[in-house]
Short mmCIF file of C-alpha atoms in Angstrom, two decimals:
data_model
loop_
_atom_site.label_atom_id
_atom_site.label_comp_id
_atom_site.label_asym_id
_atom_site.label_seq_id
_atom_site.Cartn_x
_atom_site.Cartn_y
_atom_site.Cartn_z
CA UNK Z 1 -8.91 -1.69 -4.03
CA UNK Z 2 -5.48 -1.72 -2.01
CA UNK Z 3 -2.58 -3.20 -3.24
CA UNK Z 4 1.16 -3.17 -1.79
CA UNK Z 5 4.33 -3.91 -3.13
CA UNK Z 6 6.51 -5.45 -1.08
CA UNK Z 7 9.94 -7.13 -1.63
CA UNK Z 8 13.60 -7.04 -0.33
CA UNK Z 9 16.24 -3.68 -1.05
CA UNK Z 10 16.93 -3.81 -4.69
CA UNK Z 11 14.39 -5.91 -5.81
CA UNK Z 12 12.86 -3.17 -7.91
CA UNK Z 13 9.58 -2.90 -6.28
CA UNK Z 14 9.49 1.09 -6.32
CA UNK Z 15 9.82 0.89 -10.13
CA UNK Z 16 7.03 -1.76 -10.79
CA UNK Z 17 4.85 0.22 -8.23
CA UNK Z 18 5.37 2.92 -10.61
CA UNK Z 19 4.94 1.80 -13.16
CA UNK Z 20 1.95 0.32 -12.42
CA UNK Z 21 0.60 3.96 -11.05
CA UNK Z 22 1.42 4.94 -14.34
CA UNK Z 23 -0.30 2.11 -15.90
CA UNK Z 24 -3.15 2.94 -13.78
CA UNK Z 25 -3.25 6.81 -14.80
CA UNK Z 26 -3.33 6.08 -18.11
CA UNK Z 27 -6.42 3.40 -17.52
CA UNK Z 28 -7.97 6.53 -16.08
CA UNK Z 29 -8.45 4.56 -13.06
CA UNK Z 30 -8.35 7.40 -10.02
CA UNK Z 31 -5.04 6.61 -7.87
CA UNK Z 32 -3.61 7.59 -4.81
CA UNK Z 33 -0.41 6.21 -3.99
CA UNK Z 34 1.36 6.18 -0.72
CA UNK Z 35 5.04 5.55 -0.43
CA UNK Z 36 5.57 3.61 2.95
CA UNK Z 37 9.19 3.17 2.36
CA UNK Z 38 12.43 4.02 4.73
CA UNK Z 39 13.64 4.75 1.32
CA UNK Z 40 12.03 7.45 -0.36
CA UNK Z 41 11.63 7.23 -3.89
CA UNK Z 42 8.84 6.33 -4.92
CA UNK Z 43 7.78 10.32 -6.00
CA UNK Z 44 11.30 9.92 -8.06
CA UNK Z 45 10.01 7.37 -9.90
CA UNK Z 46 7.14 9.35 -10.58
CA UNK Z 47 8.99 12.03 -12.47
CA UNK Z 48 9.64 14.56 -9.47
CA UNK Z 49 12.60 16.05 -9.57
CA UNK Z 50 14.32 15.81 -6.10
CA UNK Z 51 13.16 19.11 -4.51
CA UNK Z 52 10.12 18.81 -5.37
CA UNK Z 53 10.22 15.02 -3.75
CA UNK Z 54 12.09 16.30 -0.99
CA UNK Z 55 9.26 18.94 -0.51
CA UNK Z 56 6.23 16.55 -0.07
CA UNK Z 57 4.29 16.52 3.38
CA UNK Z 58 5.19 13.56 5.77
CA UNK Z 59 2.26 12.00 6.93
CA UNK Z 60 4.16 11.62 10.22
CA UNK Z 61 4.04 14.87 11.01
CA UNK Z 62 0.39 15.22 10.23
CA UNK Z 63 -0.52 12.70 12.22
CA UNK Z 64 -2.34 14.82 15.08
CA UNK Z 65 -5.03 16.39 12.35
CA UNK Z 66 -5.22 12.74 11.10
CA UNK Z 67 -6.47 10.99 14.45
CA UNK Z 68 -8.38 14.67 14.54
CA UNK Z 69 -10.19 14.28 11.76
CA UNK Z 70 -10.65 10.61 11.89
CA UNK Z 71 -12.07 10.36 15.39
CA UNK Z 72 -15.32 12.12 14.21
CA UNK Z 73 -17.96 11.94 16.89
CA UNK Z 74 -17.21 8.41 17.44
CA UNK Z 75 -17.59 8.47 21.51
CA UNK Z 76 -15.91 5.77 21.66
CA UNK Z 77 -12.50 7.68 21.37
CA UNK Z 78 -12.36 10.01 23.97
CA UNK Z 79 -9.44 11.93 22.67
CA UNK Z 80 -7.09 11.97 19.89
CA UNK Z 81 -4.47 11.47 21.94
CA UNK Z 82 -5.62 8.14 22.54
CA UNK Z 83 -5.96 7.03 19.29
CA UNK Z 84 -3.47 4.67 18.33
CA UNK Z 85 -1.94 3.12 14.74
CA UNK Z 86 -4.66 0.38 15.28
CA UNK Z 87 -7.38 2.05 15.89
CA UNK Z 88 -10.44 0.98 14.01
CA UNK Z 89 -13.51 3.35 13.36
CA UNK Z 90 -16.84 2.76 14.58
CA UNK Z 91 -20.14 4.89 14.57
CA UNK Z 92 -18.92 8.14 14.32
CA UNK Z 93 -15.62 8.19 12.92
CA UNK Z 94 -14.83 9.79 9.95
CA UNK Z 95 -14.15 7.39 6.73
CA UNK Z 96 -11.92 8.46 4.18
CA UNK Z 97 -12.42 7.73 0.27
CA UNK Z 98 -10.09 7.74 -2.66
CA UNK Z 99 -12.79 10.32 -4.65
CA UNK Z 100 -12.76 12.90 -2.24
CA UNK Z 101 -11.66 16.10 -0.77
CA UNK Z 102 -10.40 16.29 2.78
CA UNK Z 103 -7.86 17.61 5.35
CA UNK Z 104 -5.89 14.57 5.35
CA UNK Z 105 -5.48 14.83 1.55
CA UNK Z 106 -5.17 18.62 2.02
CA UNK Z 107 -2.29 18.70 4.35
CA UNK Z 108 -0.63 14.90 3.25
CA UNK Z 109 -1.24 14.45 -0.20
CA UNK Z 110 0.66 16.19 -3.76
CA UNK Z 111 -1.37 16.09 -7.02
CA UNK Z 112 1.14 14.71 -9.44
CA UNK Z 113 0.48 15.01 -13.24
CA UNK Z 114 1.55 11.92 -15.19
CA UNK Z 115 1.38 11.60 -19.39
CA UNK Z 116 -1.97 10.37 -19.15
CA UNK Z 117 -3.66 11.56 -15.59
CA UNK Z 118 -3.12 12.64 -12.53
CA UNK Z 119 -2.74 11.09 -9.13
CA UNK Z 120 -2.33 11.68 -5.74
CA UNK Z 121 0.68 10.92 -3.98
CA UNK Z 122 1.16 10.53 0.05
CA UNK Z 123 4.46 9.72 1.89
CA UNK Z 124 5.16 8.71 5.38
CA UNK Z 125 8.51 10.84 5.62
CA UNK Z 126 11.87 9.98 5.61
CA UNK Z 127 13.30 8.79 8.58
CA UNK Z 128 15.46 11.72 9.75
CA UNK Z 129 18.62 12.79 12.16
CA UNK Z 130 16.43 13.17 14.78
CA UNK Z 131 14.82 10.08 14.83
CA UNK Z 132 18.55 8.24 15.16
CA UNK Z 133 18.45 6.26 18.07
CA UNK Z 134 15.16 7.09 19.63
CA UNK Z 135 12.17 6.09 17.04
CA UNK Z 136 11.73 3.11 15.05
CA UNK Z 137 10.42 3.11 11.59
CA UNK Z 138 7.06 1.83 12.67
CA UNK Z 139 6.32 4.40 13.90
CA UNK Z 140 6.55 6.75 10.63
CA UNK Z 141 4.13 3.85 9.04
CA UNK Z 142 1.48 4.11 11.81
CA UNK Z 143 -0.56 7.12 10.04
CA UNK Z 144 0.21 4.77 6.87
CA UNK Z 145 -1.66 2.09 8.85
CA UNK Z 146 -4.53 4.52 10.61
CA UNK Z 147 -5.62 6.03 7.23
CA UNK Z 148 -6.16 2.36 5.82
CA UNK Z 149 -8.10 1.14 8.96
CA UNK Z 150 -10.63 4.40 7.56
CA UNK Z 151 -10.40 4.09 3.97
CA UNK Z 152 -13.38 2.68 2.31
CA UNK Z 153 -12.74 1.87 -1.73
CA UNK Z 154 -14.90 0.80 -4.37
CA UNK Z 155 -13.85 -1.76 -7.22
CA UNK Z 156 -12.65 0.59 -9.79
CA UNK Z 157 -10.72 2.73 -7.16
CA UNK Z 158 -6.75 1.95 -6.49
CA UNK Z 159 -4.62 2.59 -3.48
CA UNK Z 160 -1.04 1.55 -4.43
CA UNK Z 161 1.48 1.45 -1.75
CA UNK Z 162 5.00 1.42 -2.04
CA UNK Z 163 5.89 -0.43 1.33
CA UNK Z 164 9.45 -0.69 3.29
CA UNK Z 165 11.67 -3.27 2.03
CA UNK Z 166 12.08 -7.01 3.47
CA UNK Z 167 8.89 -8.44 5.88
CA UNK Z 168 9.13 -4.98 8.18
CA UNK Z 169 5.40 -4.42 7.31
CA UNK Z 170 4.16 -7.41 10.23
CA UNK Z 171 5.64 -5.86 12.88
CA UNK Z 172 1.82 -4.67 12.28
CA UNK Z 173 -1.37 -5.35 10.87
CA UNK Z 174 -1.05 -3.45 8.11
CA UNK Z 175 0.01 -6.27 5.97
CA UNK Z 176 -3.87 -7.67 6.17
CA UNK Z 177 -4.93 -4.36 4.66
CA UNK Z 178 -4.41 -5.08 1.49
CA UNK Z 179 -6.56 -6.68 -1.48
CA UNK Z 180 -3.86 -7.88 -3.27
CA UNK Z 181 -0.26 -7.75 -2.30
CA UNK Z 182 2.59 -8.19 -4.90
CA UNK Z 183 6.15 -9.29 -4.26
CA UNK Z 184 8.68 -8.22 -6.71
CA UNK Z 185 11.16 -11.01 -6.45
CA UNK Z 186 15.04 -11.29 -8.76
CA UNK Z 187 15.84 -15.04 -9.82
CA UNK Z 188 18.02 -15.61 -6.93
CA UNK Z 189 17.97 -17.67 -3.80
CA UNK Z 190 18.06 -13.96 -1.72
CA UNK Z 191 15.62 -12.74 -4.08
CA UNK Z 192 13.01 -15.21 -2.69
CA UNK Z 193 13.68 -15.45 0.84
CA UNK Z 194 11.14 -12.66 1.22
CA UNK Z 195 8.42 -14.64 -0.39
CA UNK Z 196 9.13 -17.66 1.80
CA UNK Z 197 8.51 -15.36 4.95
CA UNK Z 198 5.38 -13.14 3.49
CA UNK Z 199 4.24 -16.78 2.60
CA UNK Z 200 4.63 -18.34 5.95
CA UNK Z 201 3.71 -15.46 8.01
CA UNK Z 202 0.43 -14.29 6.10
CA UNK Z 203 -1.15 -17.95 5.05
CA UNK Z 204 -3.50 -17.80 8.28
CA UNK Z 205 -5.08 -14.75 7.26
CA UNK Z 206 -5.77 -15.34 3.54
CA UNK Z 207 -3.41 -12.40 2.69
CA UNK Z 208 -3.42 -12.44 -1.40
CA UNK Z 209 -0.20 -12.74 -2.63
CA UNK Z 210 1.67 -12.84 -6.12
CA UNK Z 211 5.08 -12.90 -7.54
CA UNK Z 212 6.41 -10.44 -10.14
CA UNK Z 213 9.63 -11.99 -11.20
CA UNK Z 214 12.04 -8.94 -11.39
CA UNK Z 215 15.53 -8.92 -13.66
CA UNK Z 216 14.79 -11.81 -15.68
CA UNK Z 217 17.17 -12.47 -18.24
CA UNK Z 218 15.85 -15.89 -19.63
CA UNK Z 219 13.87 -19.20 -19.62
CA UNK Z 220 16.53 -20.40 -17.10
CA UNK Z 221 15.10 -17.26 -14.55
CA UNK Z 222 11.76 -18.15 -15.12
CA UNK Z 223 12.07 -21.85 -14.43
CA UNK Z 224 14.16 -21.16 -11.46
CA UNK Z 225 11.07 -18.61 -10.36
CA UNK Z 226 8.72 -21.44 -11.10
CA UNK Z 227 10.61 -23.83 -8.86
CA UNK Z 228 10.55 -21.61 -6.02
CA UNK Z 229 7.64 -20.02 -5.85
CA UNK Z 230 5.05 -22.24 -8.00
CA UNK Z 231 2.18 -21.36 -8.70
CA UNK Z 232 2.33 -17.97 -6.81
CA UNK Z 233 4.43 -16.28 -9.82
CA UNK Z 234 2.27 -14.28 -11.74
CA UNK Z 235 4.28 -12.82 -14.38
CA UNK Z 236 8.23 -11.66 -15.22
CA UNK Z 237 9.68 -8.72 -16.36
CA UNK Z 238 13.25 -8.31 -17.98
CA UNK Z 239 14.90 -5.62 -19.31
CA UNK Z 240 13.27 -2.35 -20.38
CA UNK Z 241 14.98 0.47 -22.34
CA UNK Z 242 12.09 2.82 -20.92
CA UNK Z 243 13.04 1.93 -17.45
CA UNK Z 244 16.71 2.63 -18.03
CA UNK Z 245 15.69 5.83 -19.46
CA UNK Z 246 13.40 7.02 -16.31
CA UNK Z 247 16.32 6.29 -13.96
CA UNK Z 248 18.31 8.48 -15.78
CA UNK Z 249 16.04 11.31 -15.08
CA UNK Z 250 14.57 11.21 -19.29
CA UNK Z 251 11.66 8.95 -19.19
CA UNK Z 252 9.74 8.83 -22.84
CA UNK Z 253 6.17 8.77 -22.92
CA UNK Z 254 4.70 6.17 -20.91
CA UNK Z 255 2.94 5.08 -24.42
CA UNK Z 256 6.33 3.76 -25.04
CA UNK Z 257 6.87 1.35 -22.69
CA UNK Z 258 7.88 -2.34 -24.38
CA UNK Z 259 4.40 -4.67 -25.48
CA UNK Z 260 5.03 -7.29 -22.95
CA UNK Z 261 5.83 -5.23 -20.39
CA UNK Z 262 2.66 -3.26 -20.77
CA UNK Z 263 0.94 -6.66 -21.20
CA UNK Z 264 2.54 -7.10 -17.46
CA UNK Z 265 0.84 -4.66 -16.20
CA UNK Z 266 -2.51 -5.36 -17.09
CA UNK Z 267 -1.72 -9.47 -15.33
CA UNK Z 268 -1.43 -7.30 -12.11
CA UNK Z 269 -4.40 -5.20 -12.51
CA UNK Z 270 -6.66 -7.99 -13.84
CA UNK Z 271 -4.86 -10.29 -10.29
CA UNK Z 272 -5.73 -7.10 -8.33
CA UNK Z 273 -9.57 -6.98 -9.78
CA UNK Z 274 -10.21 -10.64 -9.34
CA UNK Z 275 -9.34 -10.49 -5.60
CA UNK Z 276 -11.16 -7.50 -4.78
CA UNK Z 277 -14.12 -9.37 -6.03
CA UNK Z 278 -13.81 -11.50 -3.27
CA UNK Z 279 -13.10 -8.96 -0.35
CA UNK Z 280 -14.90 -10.31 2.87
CA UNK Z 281 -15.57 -6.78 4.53
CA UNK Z 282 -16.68 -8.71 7.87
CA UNK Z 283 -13.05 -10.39 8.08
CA UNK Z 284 -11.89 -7.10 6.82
CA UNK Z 285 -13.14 -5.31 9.72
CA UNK Z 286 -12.56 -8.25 12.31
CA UNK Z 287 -8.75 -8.54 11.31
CA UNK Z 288 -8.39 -4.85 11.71
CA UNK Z 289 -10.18 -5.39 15.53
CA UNK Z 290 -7.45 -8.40 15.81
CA UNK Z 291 -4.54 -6.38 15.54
CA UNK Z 292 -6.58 -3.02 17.58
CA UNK Z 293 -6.39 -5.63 20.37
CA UNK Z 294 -2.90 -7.11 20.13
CA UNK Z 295 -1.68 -3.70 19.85
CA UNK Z 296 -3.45 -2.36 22.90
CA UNK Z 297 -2.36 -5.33 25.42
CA UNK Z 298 1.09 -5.34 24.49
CA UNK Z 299 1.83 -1.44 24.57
CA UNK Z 300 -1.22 1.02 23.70
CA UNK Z 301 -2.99 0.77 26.92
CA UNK Z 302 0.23 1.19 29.07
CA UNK Z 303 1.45 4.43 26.71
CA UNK Z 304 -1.72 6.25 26.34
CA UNK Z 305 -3.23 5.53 30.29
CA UNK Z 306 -6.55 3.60 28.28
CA UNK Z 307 -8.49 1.12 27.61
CA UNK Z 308 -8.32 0.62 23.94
CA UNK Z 309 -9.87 -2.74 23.46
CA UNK Z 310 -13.23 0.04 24.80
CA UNK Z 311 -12.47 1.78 21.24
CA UNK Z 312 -13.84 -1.59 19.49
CA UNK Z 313 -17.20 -0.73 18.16
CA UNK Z 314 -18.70 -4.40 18.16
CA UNK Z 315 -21.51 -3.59 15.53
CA UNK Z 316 -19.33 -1.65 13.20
CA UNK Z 317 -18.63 -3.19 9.62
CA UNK Z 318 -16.29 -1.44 7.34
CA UNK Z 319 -18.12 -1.50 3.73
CA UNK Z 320 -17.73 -0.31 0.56
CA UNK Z 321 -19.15 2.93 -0.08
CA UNK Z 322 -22.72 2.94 -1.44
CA UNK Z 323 -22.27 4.48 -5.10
CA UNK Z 324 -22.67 8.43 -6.26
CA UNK Z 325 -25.79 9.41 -7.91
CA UNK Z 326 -25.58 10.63 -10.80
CA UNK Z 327 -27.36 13.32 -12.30
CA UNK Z 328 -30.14 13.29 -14.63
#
């Protein structure tokens, strides 16, 4: 299943997305996470020192082996070069699974050993000198958005990502993407102004969305939560001694994280479970066609010299992946 975190600077939704990796790991659920922030720290959080988080492959600059490998045989496509962020597979293409080895994960993603498993870790790249003044971000996130459009995941599998701060992500259609999408929220009014827009901007495309209250110091945070966001807040997390000790670079075991915030965690996963269960893979696939098709009128046709709506395989239905035998 998919899940973001989303929420505004500060908020603290790189350390619940962590911690909820970690939570994950030590579920021995198989995870790879994908930090789709401007900001990159989500492979901080994680326990990397800085060069080695400094050191991790951009999926930005990847991107040409990505549309590569992606394209497959599909003849719809007739190049890579005319793939764009949108771009949805069809007969042919190349799907991409969470259980796998491939040259995306090869040349985009870090193994990353936490106290109880490992994970995989992807990042879209910083946004860098030479991007000042003649790139937006969106365009860092649009290999982000391509290797979701291809990514078929069973129940028990977990994409996490770590997305940019405030409501940046529907400059796209990556925000439909997702099976569940939380939004880490502080008891204040600035704190939920994000909500309100995720709210109003996703309610016509039954986007599943939750609040983790963030910060919260007492009943009077929770009520105030409560008042805002209704029934929408799904659970609130204060202060944590093990959090205060990862940011300082000396994290304890992961074992040791406080009862109730453990007891957190497992509200999102079970939220996360619950709406996979009801993943239509038919609106799945026709959202992703949606947004192919906005994209393509309003700038992909003009930039790559194509006719992308032609990429649309009509018959083609994302699913999930049929499962592995086993032996014996």
């Amino acid at each position: 299943m998919k899940i973001a975190f989303v929420g505004k600077g500060g908020s603290g939704k790189t350390t619940l997305s962590s911690l909820f990796i970690r939570h994950l790991a030590a579920n021995e659920a198989p995870v790879v996470a994908v930090d789709a922030d401007i900001n990159q720290h989500l492979g901080a959080a994680l326990g990397l020192d800085e060069a080695e988080a400094a050191a991790l492959p951009a999926m930005g600059a990847h991107l040409s082996l990505i549309k590569d490998y992606l394209r497959g045989s599909n003849p719809r496509i007739a190049s890579a070069e005319t793939m764009i962020k949108t771009t949805p597979p069809g007969e042919g293409s190349r799907l991409l699974r969470v259980c796998e080895d491939n040259p995306v994960y090869d040349a985009c993603a870090v193994g990353v050993r936490l106290d109880d498993g490992d994970i995989r870790l992807m990042a879209t790249g910083p946004f860098t000198e030479s991007d000042l003044g003649v790139s937006c971000y969106h365009s860092k996130v649009g290999a982000v958005e391509l290797c979701l459009n291809h990514l078929v995941d069973g129940p028990e599998e977990y994409v996490v990502v770590d997305m940019t701060a405030g409501s940046d992500s529907f400059a796209s259609g990556m925000f439909t993407r997702f099976d569940m999408t939380f939004l880490v929220a502080e008891p204040t009014r600035k704190g939920v102004s994000v909500y309100r827009q995720y709210k109003e901007y996703a309610q016509d495309f039954g986007v599943a969305l939750k609040v983790v209250g963030n910060k919260v110091q007492g009943p009077d945070d929770v009520d105030f939560l409560r008042d805002e966001v209704g029934e929408d807040l799904l659970v609130t997390v204060g202060h944590s001694g093990w959090v205060r000790a990862m940011e300082k670079g000396r994290p304890p075991r992961f074992e040791q994280l406080e009862a109730d915030n453990r007891m957190s965690l497992q509200a999102l996963q079970n939220a996360a479970e619950d709406s996979y269960e009801d993943r239509d893979w038919e609106r799945y696939t026709r959202q992703m066609v949606h947004f192919h098709l906005k994209n393509a009128e309003s700038w992909g046709n003009a930039k790559t010299g194509a006719d992308l709506a032609a990429q649309v395989d009509p018959a083609f239905v994302l699913a999930e992946p049929a499962p592995v035998p086993q032996p014996g």
